Short mmCIF file of N, CA and C and ligand atoms in Angstrom, two decimals:
data_model
loop_
_atom_site.label_atom_id
_atom_site.label_comp_id
_atom_site.label_asym_id
_atom_site.label_seq_id
_atom_site.Cartn_x
_atom_site.Cartn_y
_atom_site.Cartn_z
N MET Y 262 0.85 -1.20 0.00
CA MET Y 262 0.00 0.00 0.00
C MET Y 262 0.89 1.25 0.00
N ASP Y 263 0.76 2.04 -1.05
CA ASP Y 263 1.49 3.31 -1.04
C ASP Y 263 0.58 4.38 -0.44
N ILE Y 264 0.90 4.76 0.77
CA ILE Y 264 0.01 5.65 1.53
C ILE Y 264 -0.09 7.02 0.89
N LEU Y 265 1.04 7.59 0.52
CA LEU Y 265 1.00 8.93 -0.07
C LEU Y 265 0.26 8.94 -1.40
N GLU Y 266 0.39 7.85 -2.15
CA GLU Y 266 -0.33 7.75 -3.42
C GLU Y 266 -1.84 7.75 -3.14
N HIS Y 267 -2.24 7.02 -2.12
CA HIS Y 267 -3.66 6.99 -1.74
C HIS Y 267 -4.12 8.39 -1.29
N PHE Y 268 -3.26 9.08 -0.55
CA PHE Y 268 -3.60 10.43 -0.09
C PHE Y 268 -3.78 11.38 -1.28
N ARG Y 269 -2.88 11.26 -2.26
CA ARG Y 269 -2.99 12.14 -3.44
C ARG Y 269 -4.24 11.78 -4.25
N HIS Y 270 -4.49 10.50 -4.39
CA HIS Y 270 -5.62 10.00 -5.18
C HIS Y 270 -6.96 10.49 -4.60
N THR Y 271 -7.03 10.63 -3.27
CA THR Y 271 -8.28 11.06 -2.63
C THR Y 271 -8.28 12.57 -2.34
N ASP Y 272 -7.27 13.28 -2.87
CA ASP Y 272 -7.13 14.72 -2.63
C ASP Y 272 -6.86 15.05 -1.16
N ALA Y 273 -6.48 14.05 -0.38
CA ALA Y 273 -6.12 14.31 1.02
C ALA Y 273 -4.76 15.00 1.08
N LEU Y 274 -3.94 14.80 0.04
CA LEU Y 274 -2.66 15.50 -0.06
C LEU Y 274 -2.63 16.24 -1.39
N LEU Y 275 -2.55 17.55 -1.31
CA LEU Y 275 -2.51 18.37 -2.51
C LEU Y 275 -1.11 18.93 -2.71
N ASP Y 276 -0.69 18.99 -3.97
CA ASP Y 276 0.58 19.61 -4.32
C ASP Y 276 0.28 20.91 -5.04
N GLY Y 277 0.95 21.98 -4.67
CA GLY Y 277 0.71 23.27 -5.30
C GLY Y 277 1.35 24.38 -4.48
N HIS Y 278 0.55 25.36 -4.15
CA HIS Y 278 1.05 26.53 -3.44
C HIS Y 278 -0.10 27.05 -2.60
N PHE Y 279 -0.05 26.78 -1.31
CA PHE Y 279 -1.22 26.98 -0.46
C PHE Y 279 -0.99 27.96 0.69
N ILE Y 280 -2.08 28.63 1.06
CA ILE Y 280 -2.08 29.46 2.26
C ILE Y 280 -2.72 28.60 3.36
N LEU Y 281 -1.94 28.24 4.36
CA LEU Y 281 -2.45 27.41 5.44
C LEU Y 281 -3.26 28.25 6.41
N SER Y 282 -4.00 27.58 7.30
CA SER Y 282 -4.83 28.32 8.26
C SER Y 282 -3.97 29.20 9.17
N SER Y 283 -2.70 28.84 9.31
CA SER Y 283 -1.77 29.64 10.12
C SER Y 283 -1.33 30.91 9.39
N GLY Y 284 -1.66 31.00 8.06
CA GLY Y 284 -1.20 32.14 7.28
C GLY Y 284 0.11 31.87 6.56
N LEU Y 285 0.78 30.77 6.96
CA LEU Y 285 2.04 30.41 6.30
C LEU Y 285 1.75 29.78 4.93
N HIS Y 286 2.72 29.82 4.06
CA HIS Y 286 2.58 29.20 2.74
C HIS Y 286 3.28 27.84 2.71
N SER Y 287 2.76 26.94 1.88
CA SER Y 287 3.36 25.62 1.76
C SER Y 287 3.08 25.06 0.38
N ALA Y 288 3.96 24.15 -0.06
CA ALA Y 288 3.76 23.50 -1.36
C ALA Y 288 2.84 22.29 -1.23
N ASN Y 289 2.44 21.96 0.01
CA ASN Y 289 1.54 20.82 0.22
C ASN Y 289 0.41 21.19 1.16
N TYR Y 290 -0.71 20.53 0.96
CA TYR Y 290 -1.83 20.69 1.89
C TYR Y 290 -2.36 19.30 2.21
N LEU Y 291 -2.59 19.06 3.50
CA LEU Y 291 -3.00 17.75 3.97
C LEU Y 291 -4.36 17.84 4.63
N GLN Y 292 -5.31 17.03 4.18
CA GLN Y 292 -6.62 16.95 4.83
C GLN Y 292 -6.94 15.46 4.97
N CYS Y 293 -6.50 14.92 6.13
CA CYS Y 293 -6.51 13.48 6.33
C CYS Y 293 -7.90 12.85 6.21
N ALA Y 294 -8.93 13.60 6.58
CA ALA Y 294 -10.30 13.06 6.55
C ALA Y 294 -10.66 12.55 5.17
N LEU Y 295 -10.11 13.18 4.14
CA LEU Y 295 -10.44 12.77 2.77
C LEU Y 295 -9.88 11.39 2.43
N ALA Y 296 -8.81 11.01 3.10
CA ALA Y 296 -8.20 9.70 2.84
C ALA Y 296 -8.92 8.58 3.58
N LEU Y 297 -9.80 8.96 4.52
CA LEU Y 297 -10.44 7.96 5.38
C LEU Y 297 -11.94 7.84 5.13
N GLN Y 298 -12.40 8.39 4.00
CA GLN Y 298 -13.85 8.37 3.74
C GLN Y 298 -14.39 6.96 3.56
N GLN Y 299 -13.59 6.12 2.91
CA GLN Y 299 -14.03 4.74 2.71
C GLN Y 299 -13.62 3.91 3.92
N PRO Y 300 -14.59 3.30 4.59
CA PRO Y 300 -14.25 2.50 5.78
C PRO Y 300 -13.19 1.43 5.51
N THR Y 301 -13.17 0.89 4.29
CA THR Y 301 -12.15 -0.13 3.99
C THR Y 301 -10.75 0.48 3.99
N ASP Y 302 -10.64 1.76 3.57
CA ASP Y 302 -9.34 2.44 3.61
C ASP Y 302 -8.93 2.72 5.05
N ALA Y 303 -9.87 3.22 5.85
CA ALA Y 303 -9.57 3.48 7.26
C ALA Y 303 -9.14 2.19 7.95
N ALA Y 304 -9.82 1.09 7.62
CA ALA Y 304 -9.49 -0.21 8.23
C ALA Y 304 -8.08 -0.64 7.84
N ARG Y 305 -7.68 -0.39 6.59
CA ARG Y 305 -6.33 -0.78 6.15
C ARG Y 305 -5.26 -0.01 6.92
N PHE Y 306 -5.48 1.30 7.08
CA PHE Y 306 -4.50 2.10 7.83
C PHE Y 306 -4.46 1.66 9.30
N GLY Y 307 -5.65 1.36 9.83
CA GLY Y 307 -5.72 0.89 11.21
C GLY Y 307 -4.94 -0.40 11.39
N GLN Y 308 -5.10 -1.31 10.43
CA GLN Y 308 -4.39 -2.59 10.44
C GLN Y 308 -2.88 -2.36 10.39
N ALA Y 309 -2.46 -1.42 9.53
CA ALA Y 309 -1.03 -1.16 9.35
C ALA Y 309 -0.42 -0.62 10.64
N ILE Y 310 -1.15 0.26 11.34
CA ILE Y 310 -0.64 0.76 12.63
C ILE Y 310 -0.65 -0.36 13.66
N ALA Y 311 -1.74 -1.13 13.68
CA ALA Y 311 -1.86 -2.22 14.67
C ALA Y 311 -0.72 -3.22 14.55
N GLU Y 312 -0.22 -3.45 13.31
CA GLU Y 312 0.87 -4.40 13.11
C GLU Y 312 2.09 -4.07 13.97
N HIS Y 313 2.30 -2.77 14.22
CA HIS Y 313 3.46 -2.35 15.03
C HIS Y 313 3.30 -2.75 16.50
N TYR Y 314 2.07 -3.09 16.91
CA TYR Y 314 1.81 -3.32 18.33
C TYR Y 314 1.31 -4.73 18.62
N ARG Y 315 1.52 -5.64 17.65
CA ARG Y 315 1.06 -7.03 17.82
C ARG Y 315 1.62 -7.67 19.08
N ASP Y 316 2.86 -7.32 19.42
CA ASP Y 316 3.51 -7.96 20.57
C ASP Y 316 3.54 -7.04 21.78
N THR Y 317 2.70 -6.00 21.76
CA THR Y 317 2.66 -5.06 22.87
C THR Y 317 1.35 -5.24 23.61
N ASP Y 318 1.43 -5.22 24.93
CA ASP Y 318 0.23 -5.39 25.74
C ASP Y 318 -0.53 -4.06 25.80
N ILE Y 319 -1.64 -3.99 25.10
CA ILE Y 319 -2.44 -2.76 25.07
C ILE Y 319 -3.86 -3.06 25.50
N ASP Y 320 -4.37 -2.28 26.44
CA ASP Y 320 -5.75 -2.47 26.91
C ASP Y 320 -6.73 -1.63 26.10
N THR Y 321 -6.28 -0.44 25.71
CA THR Y 321 -7.19 0.55 25.15
C THR Y 321 -6.48 1.43 24.14
N VAL Y 322 -7.20 1.80 23.08
CA VAL Y 322 -6.71 2.83 22.16
C VAL Y 322 -7.50 4.09 22.47
N ALA Y 323 -6.82 5.23 22.50
CA ALA Y 323 -7.49 6.51 22.75
C ALA Y 323 -6.99 7.54 21.75
N SER Y 324 -7.90 8.42 21.32
CA SER Y 324 -7.55 9.44 20.33
C SER Y 324 -8.12 10.78 20.72
N PRO Y 325 -7.44 11.85 20.30
CA PRO Y 325 -8.03 13.17 20.46
C PRO Y 325 -9.08 13.42 19.37
N ALA Y 326 -10.27 13.85 19.78
CA ALA Y 326 -11.33 14.16 18.80
C ALA Y 326 -11.00 15.51 18.16
N ILE Y 327 -11.41 15.78 16.94
CA ILE Y 327 -12.14 14.89 16.05
C ILE Y 327 -11.17 14.12 15.15
N GLY Y 328 -10.02 14.74 14.89
CA GLY Y 328 -9.10 14.18 13.90
C GLY Y 328 -8.73 12.72 14.12
N GLY Y 329 -8.62 12.30 15.36
CA GLY Y 329 -8.14 10.94 15.61
C GLY Y 329 -9.20 9.86 15.66
N LEU Y 330 -10.47 10.27 15.61
CA LEU Y 330 -11.54 9.30 15.88
C LEU Y 330 -11.57 8.10 14.91
N LEU Y 331 -11.54 8.38 13.61
CA LEU Y 331 -11.69 7.27 12.66
C LEU Y 331 -10.50 6.32 12.72
N ILE Y 332 -9.30 6.89 12.70
CA ILE Y 332 -8.13 6.01 12.67
C ILE Y 332 -7.96 5.30 14.02
N GLY Y 333 -8.28 6.00 15.12
CA GLY Y 333 -8.20 5.37 16.44
C GLY Y 333 -9.14 4.18 16.54
N PHE Y 334 -10.35 4.38 16.07
CA PHE Y 334 -11.34 3.29 16.06
C PHE Y 334 -10.82 2.12 15.23
N ALA Y 335 -10.24 2.43 14.07
CA ALA Y 335 -9.75 1.38 13.18
C ALA Y 335 -8.60 0.59 13.82
N VAL Y 336 -7.72 1.30 14.53
CA VAL Y 336 -6.60 0.62 15.19
C VAL Y 336 -7.13 -0.28 16.32
N ALA Y 337 -8.07 0.26 17.11
CA ALA Y 337 -8.65 -0.51 18.21
C ALA Y 337 -9.34 -1.76 17.67
N SER Y 338 -10.04 -1.58 16.56
CA SER Y 338 -10.74 -2.71 15.95
C SER Y 338 -9.75 -3.79 15.52
N ALA Y 339 -8.64 -3.36 14.92
CA ALA Y 339 -7.63 -4.32 14.45
C ALA Y 339 -6.95 -5.03 15.62
N LEU Y 340 -6.80 -4.33 16.75
CA LEU Y 340 -6.14 -4.93 17.90
C LEU Y 340 -7.12 -5.69 18.79
N GLY Y 341 -8.43 -5.48 18.57
CA GLY Y 341 -9.43 -6.15 19.39
C GLY Y 341 -9.51 -5.59 20.80
N VAL Y 342 -9.27 -4.27 20.94
CA VAL Y 342 -9.35 -3.64 22.26
C VAL Y 342 -10.37 -2.50 22.22
N ARG Y 343 -10.69 -1.95 23.37
CA ARG Y 343 -11.70 -0.90 23.37
C ARG Y 343 -11.13 0.42 22.87
N PHE Y 344 -12.02 1.31 22.50
CA PHE Y 344 -11.62 2.61 21.98
C PHE Y 344 -12.36 3.73 22.73
N ILE Y 345 -11.61 4.72 23.16
CA ILE Y 345 -12.20 5.91 23.80
C ILE Y 345 -11.55 7.15 23.20
N TRP Y 346 -12.07 8.31 23.53
CA TRP Y 346 -11.44 9.52 23.01
C TRP Y 346 -11.44 10.63 24.04
N THR Y 347 -10.58 11.60 23.78
CA THR Y 347 -10.55 12.82 24.57
C THR Y 347 -11.05 13.94 23.67
N GLU Y 348 -11.59 14.98 24.28
CA GLU Y 348 -12.11 16.08 23.47
C GLU Y 348 -11.86 17.40 24.18
N ARG Y 349 -11.85 18.43 23.36
CA ARG Y 349 -11.60 19.76 23.89
C ARG Y 349 -12.89 20.33 24.46
N GLN Y 350 -12.83 20.63 25.74
CA GLN Y 350 -13.97 21.17 26.47
C GLN Y 350 -13.57 22.60 26.66
N PRO Y 351 -14.24 23.57 25.97
CA PRO Y 351 -13.60 24.83 25.64
C PRO Y 351 -12.17 24.98 26.18
N GLY Y 352 -11.23 24.80 25.27
CA GLY Y 352 -9.83 25.00 25.66
C GLY Y 352 -9.12 23.75 26.10
N GLU Y 353 -9.60 23.09 27.14
CA GLU Y 353 -8.79 22.03 27.73
C GLU Y 353 -9.22 20.63 27.27
N MET Y 354 -8.24 19.79 26.91
CA MET Y 354 -8.52 18.42 26.50
C MET Y 354 -8.92 17.60 27.71
N THR Y 355 -10.08 16.93 27.62
CA THR Y 355 -10.57 16.16 28.77
C THR Y 355 -11.15 14.82 28.33
N VAL Y 356 -11.32 13.93 29.29
CA VAL Y 356 -12.00 12.66 29.08
C VAL Y 356 -13.44 12.86 29.53
N ARG Y 357 -14.39 12.70 28.62
CA ARG Y 357 -15.80 12.90 28.96
C ARG Y 357 -16.60 11.65 28.63
N ARG Y 358 -17.88 11.80 28.37
CA ARG Y 358 -18.77 10.72 27.90
C ARG Y 358 -18.89 9.57 28.88
N GLY Y 359 -18.46 9.78 30.14
CA GLY Y 359 -18.56 8.69 31.10
C GLY Y 359 -17.47 7.64 30.96
N PHE Y 360 -16.47 7.88 30.09
CA PHE Y 360 -15.36 6.93 29.96
C PHE Y 360 -14.60 6.89 31.28
N THR Y 361 -14.28 5.69 31.75
CA THR Y 361 -13.46 5.57 32.95
C THR Y 361 -12.19 4.77 32.61
N LEU Y 362 -11.13 5.02 33.37
CA LEU Y 362 -9.87 4.33 33.17
C LEU Y 362 -9.47 3.63 34.46
N SER Y 363 -8.93 2.43 34.32
CA SER Y 363 -8.42 1.72 35.49
C SER Y 363 -7.01 2.22 35.77
N ALA Y 364 -6.60 2.12 37.03
CA ALA Y 364 -5.24 2.54 37.37
C ALA Y 364 -4.25 1.69 36.59
N GLY Y 365 -3.32 2.33 35.89
CA GLY Y 365 -2.28 1.60 35.16
C GLY Y 365 -2.75 1.02 33.83
N GLU Y 366 -3.97 1.31 33.43
CA GLU Y 366 -4.48 0.81 32.15
C GLU Y 366 -3.54 1.20 31.02
N ARG Y 367 -3.17 0.23 30.19
CA ARG Y 367 -2.16 0.47 29.15
C ARG Y 367 -2.82 0.98 27.87
N ILE Y 368 -2.46 2.20 27.51
CA ILE Y 368 -3.15 2.90 26.43
C ILE Y 368 -2.20 3.23 25.28
N LEU Y 369 -2.71 3.07 24.05
CA LEU Y 369 -2.02 3.55 22.86
C LEU Y 369 -2.77 4.77 22.35
N ALA Y 370 -2.09 5.91 22.22
CA ALA Y 370 -2.70 7.15 21.73
C ALA Y 370 -2.53 7.21 20.22
N VAL Y 371 -3.63 7.42 19.50
CA VAL Y 371 -3.58 7.38 18.03
C VAL Y 371 -4.17 8.66 17.43
N GLU Y 372 -3.45 9.24 16.50
CA GLU Y 372 -3.86 10.46 15.79
C GLU Y 372 -3.84 10.20 14.30
N ASP Y 373 -4.49 11.04 13.51
CA ASP Y 373 -4.38 10.91 12.06
C ASP Y 373 -3.04 11.51 11.60
N VAL Y 374 -2.78 12.75 12.00
CA VAL Y 374 -1.56 13.44 11.60
C VAL Y 374 -0.90 14.08 12.81
N ILE Y 375 0.39 13.90 12.94
CA ILE Y 375 1.14 14.63 13.97
C ILE Y 375 1.91 15.74 13.27
N THR Y 376 1.70 16.96 13.73
CA THR Y 376 2.44 18.09 13.18
C THR Y 376 3.46 18.56 14.21
N THR Y 377 2.96 19.10 15.32
CA THR Y 377 3.87 19.47 16.41
C THR Y 377 3.76 18.47 17.56
N GLY Y 378 2.72 17.63 17.51
CA GLY Y 378 2.50 16.68 18.60
C GLY Y 378 1.63 17.26 19.70
N GLY Y 379 1.19 18.50 19.52
CA GLY Y 379 0.43 19.20 20.57
C GLY Y 379 -0.83 18.48 21.02
N SER Y 380 -1.69 18.08 20.07
CA SER Y 380 -2.95 17.47 20.52
C SER Y 380 -2.71 16.08 21.10
N THR Y 381 -1.70 15.37 20.60
CA THR Y 381 -1.39 14.07 21.19
C THR Y 381 -0.88 14.25 22.62
N ARG Y 382 -0.02 15.25 22.82
CA ARG Y 382 0.47 15.50 24.19
C ARG Y 382 -0.68 15.84 25.14
N GLU Y 383 -1.62 16.65 24.67
CA GLU Y 383 -2.77 17.02 25.51
C GLU Y 383 -3.65 15.80 25.79
N CYS Y 384 -3.83 14.97 24.78
CA CYS Y 384 -4.61 13.74 24.93
C CYS Y 384 -3.95 12.84 25.98
N ILE Y 385 -2.63 12.68 25.90
CA ILE Y 385 -1.89 11.83 26.84
C ILE Y 385 -2.03 12.38 28.26
N ALA Y 386 -1.91 13.71 28.40
CA ALA Y 386 -2.01 14.32 29.73
C ALA Y 386 -3.39 14.07 30.33
N ALA Y 387 -4.44 14.19 29.50
CA ALA Y 387 -5.81 13.98 30.00
C ALA Y 387 -6.00 12.53 30.45
N LEU Y 388 -5.45 11.58 29.69
CA LEU Y 388 -5.60 10.15 30.03
C LEU Y 388 -4.82 9.82 31.29
N GLU Y 389 -3.62 10.40 31.42
CA GLU Y 389 -2.81 10.08 32.58
C GLU Y 389 -3.36 10.73 33.84
N SER Y 390 -4.06 11.86 33.68
CA SER Y 390 -4.67 12.50 34.85
C SER Y 390 -5.80 11.63 35.39
N ARG Y 391 -6.30 10.68 34.57
CA ARG Y 391 -7.36 9.77 35.01
C ARG Y 391 -6.80 8.40 35.42
N GLY Y 392 -5.48 8.31 35.50
CA GLY Y 392 -4.86 7.07 35.98
C GLY Y 392 -4.37 6.14 34.89
N GLY Y 393 -4.62 6.49 33.62
CA GLY Y 393 -4.15 5.65 32.52
C GLY Y 393 -2.64 5.76 32.35
N ARG Y 394 -2.08 4.74 31.69
CA ARG Y 394 -0.63 4.77 31.42
C ARG Y 394 -0.46 4.66 29.91
N VAL Y 395 -0.06 5.76 29.29
CA VAL Y 395 0.10 5.77 27.84
C VAL Y 395 1.46 5.18 27.50
N ILE Y 396 1.43 4.07 26.78
CA ILE Y 396 2.68 3.33 26.52
C ILE Y 396 3.22 3.60 25.11
N GLY Y 397 2.46 4.33 24.31
CA GLY Y 397 2.96 4.64 22.98
C GLY Y 397 1.99 5.55 22.24
N ALA Y 398 2.47 6.11 21.13
CA ALA Y 398 1.64 6.99 20.32
C ALA Y 398 1.90 6.66 18.85
N ALA Y 399 0.85 6.78 18.04
CA ALA Y 399 0.98 6.44 16.63
C ALA Y 399 0.13 7.37 15.79
N SER Y 400 0.56 7.56 14.53
CA SER Y 400 -0.23 8.35 13.59
C SER Y 400 -0.03 7.78 12.19
N ILE Y 401 -0.93 8.15 11.29
CA ILE Y 401 -0.75 7.73 9.89
C ILE Y 401 0.42 8.54 9.33
N ILE Y 402 0.32 9.87 9.47
CA ILE Y 402 1.33 10.76 8.91
C ILE Y 402 2.05 11.50 10.04
N ASP Y 403 3.34 11.65 9.85
CA ASP Y 403 4.13 12.50 10.75
C ASP Y 403 4.69 13.64 9.92
N ARG Y 404 4.11 14.81 10.11
CA ARG Y 404 4.56 15.97 9.33
C ARG Y 404 5.78 16.63 9.92
N SER Y 405 6.20 16.15 11.10
CA SER Y 405 7.36 16.77 11.75
C SER Y 405 8.66 16.12 11.28
N ASN Y 406 8.53 15.10 10.38
CA ASN Y 406 9.71 14.37 9.91
C ASN Y 406 10.46 13.75 11.08
N GLY Y 407 9.70 13.26 12.05
CA GLY Y 407 10.30 12.54 13.17
C GLY Y 407 10.72 13.38 14.36
N THR Y 408 10.52 14.70 14.26
CA THR Y 408 11.04 15.57 15.33
C THR Y 408 10.05 15.82 16.47
N ALA Y 409 8.74 15.62 16.25
CA ALA Y 409 7.76 15.91 17.30
C ALA Y 409 7.97 14.97 18.50
N ASP Y 410 8.04 15.55 19.68
CA ASP Y 410 8.24 14.77 20.89
C ASP Y 410 6.96 14.79 21.72
N VAL Y 411 6.34 13.61 21.89
CA VAL Y 411 5.09 13.56 22.67
C VAL Y 411 5.32 12.92 24.04
N GLY Y 412 6.57 12.64 24.36
CA GLY Y 412 6.90 12.14 25.70
C GLY Y 412 6.83 10.62 25.84
N VAL Y 413 6.34 9.93 24.78
CA VAL Y 413 6.32 8.46 24.79
C VAL Y 413 6.83 7.98 23.43
N ALA Y 414 7.17 6.70 23.33
CA ALA Y 414 7.65 6.16 22.06
C ALA Y 414 6.57 6.32 21.00
N ARG Y 415 6.97 6.67 19.80
CA ARG Y 415 6.00 7.04 18.79
C ARG Y 415 6.36 6.43 17.45
N ILE Y 416 5.33 6.01 16.69
CA ILE Y 416 5.56 5.55 15.32
C ILE Y 416 4.60 6.28 14.38
N ALA Y 417 4.94 6.30 13.09
CA ALA Y 417 4.04 6.84 12.06
C ALA Y 417 4.21 5.97 10.82
N LEU Y 418 3.14 5.84 10.04
CA LEU Y 418 3.24 5.04 8.82
C LEU Y 418 4.06 5.77 7.77
N VAL Y 419 3.98 7.10 7.76
CA VAL Y 419 4.72 7.90 6.79
C VAL Y 419 5.29 9.13 7.47
N GLU Y 420 6.57 9.40 7.25
CA GLU Y 420 7.16 10.65 7.74
C GLU Y 420 7.31 11.60 6.56
N MET Y 421 6.87 12.83 6.75
CA MET Y 421 6.97 13.83 5.69
C MET Y 421 7.66 15.06 6.22
N ASP Y 422 8.43 15.68 5.35
CA ASP Y 422 9.01 16.97 5.70
C ASP Y 422 8.28 17.98 4.84
N VAL Y 423 7.42 18.78 5.47
CA VAL Y 423 6.61 19.74 4.72
C VAL Y 423 7.01 21.14 5.14
N PRO Y 424 7.94 21.76 4.39
CA PRO Y 424 8.37 23.11 4.77
C PRO Y 424 7.23 24.11 4.62
N THR Y 425 7.17 25.04 5.58
CA THR Y 425 6.22 26.15 5.49
C THR Y 425 7.02 27.44 5.48
N TYR Y 426 6.43 28.47 4.87
CA TYR Y 426 7.17 29.73 4.69
C TYR Y 426 6.30 30.91 5.08
N LYS Y 427 6.92 31.92 5.65
CA LYS Y 427 6.22 33.19 5.78
C LYS Y 427 6.03 33.72 4.37
N PRO Y 428 4.87 34.38 4.10
CA PRO Y 428 4.60 34.84 2.74
C PRO Y 428 5.77 35.62 2.14
N GLU Y 429 6.39 36.48 2.93
CA GLU Y 429 7.46 37.32 2.37
C GLU Y 429 8.73 36.53 2.08
N ALA Y 430 8.82 35.32 2.65
CA ALA Y 430 10.03 34.51 2.42
C ALA Y 430 9.71 33.26 1.59
N CYS Y 431 8.51 33.24 0.98
CA CYS Y 431 8.07 32.04 0.26
C CYS Y 431 8.73 31.95 -1.12
N PRO Y 432 9.48 30.85 -1.39
CA PRO Y 432 10.13 30.72 -2.70
C PRO Y 432 9.13 30.58 -3.84
N LEU Y 433 7.95 30.04 -3.53
CA LEU Y 433 6.93 29.88 -4.58
C LEU Y 433 6.39 31.24 -4.99
N CYS Y 434 6.15 32.10 -3.98
CA CYS Y 434 5.73 33.48 -4.28
C CYS Y 434 6.83 34.19 -5.07
N ALA Y 435 8.08 33.96 -4.64
CA ALA Y 435 9.21 34.63 -5.29
C ALA Y 435 9.31 34.25 -6.76
N SER Y 436 8.82 33.03 -7.09
CA SER Y 436 8.88 32.60 -8.49
C SER Y 436 7.70 33.14 -9.29
N GLY Y 437 6.85 33.95 -8.63
CA GLY Y 437 5.75 34.61 -9.34
C GLY Y 437 4.43 33.87 -9.26
N ASP Y 438 4.41 32.74 -8.54
CA ASP Y 438 3.19 31.94 -8.43
C ASP Y 438 2.27 32.54 -7.36
N THR Y 439 0.96 32.40 -7.55
CA THR Y 439 0.00 32.92 -6.59
C THR Y 439 -0.49 31.80 -5.66
N ALA Y 440 -0.44 32.06 -4.35
CA ALA Y 440 -0.89 31.07 -3.38
C ALA Y 440 -2.42 31.06 -3.33
N VAL Y 441 -2.99 29.85 -3.09
CA VAL Y 441 -4.45 29.74 -2.96
C VAL Y 441 -4.79 29.11 -1.61
N LYS Y 442 -6.01 29.40 -1.15
CA LYS Y 442 -6.50 28.73 0.04
C LYS Y 442 -7.02 27.36 -0.39
N PRO Y 443 -6.67 26.32 0.35
CA PRO Y 443 -7.14 24.98 -0.03
C PRO Y 443 -8.66 24.97 -0.08
N GLY Y 444 -9.21 24.30 -1.08
CA GLY Y 444 -10.66 24.20 -1.19
C GLY Y 444 -11.28 25.34 -1.96
N SER Y 445 -10.46 26.34 -2.33
CA SER Y 445 -11.00 27.51 -3.01
C SER Y 445 -11.05 27.32 -4.52
N ARG Y 446 -10.49 26.18 -4.99
CA ARG Y 446 -10.49 26.00 -6.44
C ARG Y 446 -11.61 25.06 -6.85
ZN1 LIG O 221 3.84 31.63 -1.27
#
């Protein structure tokens, strides 16, 4: 399975010249949800992540909502363990919905894309504040090219180096090309 090819095929990964929500420019735009529209595709990615943890004792998979929900569910399904999620309750990532954790419960945190690792770190903190023990973290894509530190051992199916530029320092702009907002075409 060529993951990036699937991402391009489903328009989840665009090549061009984009204005990101941060205002920075980039030659790539990633919208992971588009790659997971078909349940069979989500299941394949889930299976691929689960393969890394076949010999690891995991009680539960947990993901930060909303981005991590589909892939987290798929990984939990492949591992045959339960799935829960954390969500942002204005501002702070929390465990809601009546989910409970046992002391020392072994958890794998799963995201669709890791960029800085921020939401995974918040998810891990919320789970550990409830007594869970996060033993690893995984994502389909790692946009940090391996540099994001979430405080636990981490794997990704694909590592990408996606440079971003301030508009005034953007080489694509300098070449005379006009940046577009993703979805505007
Ligand atoms: Zn530009």
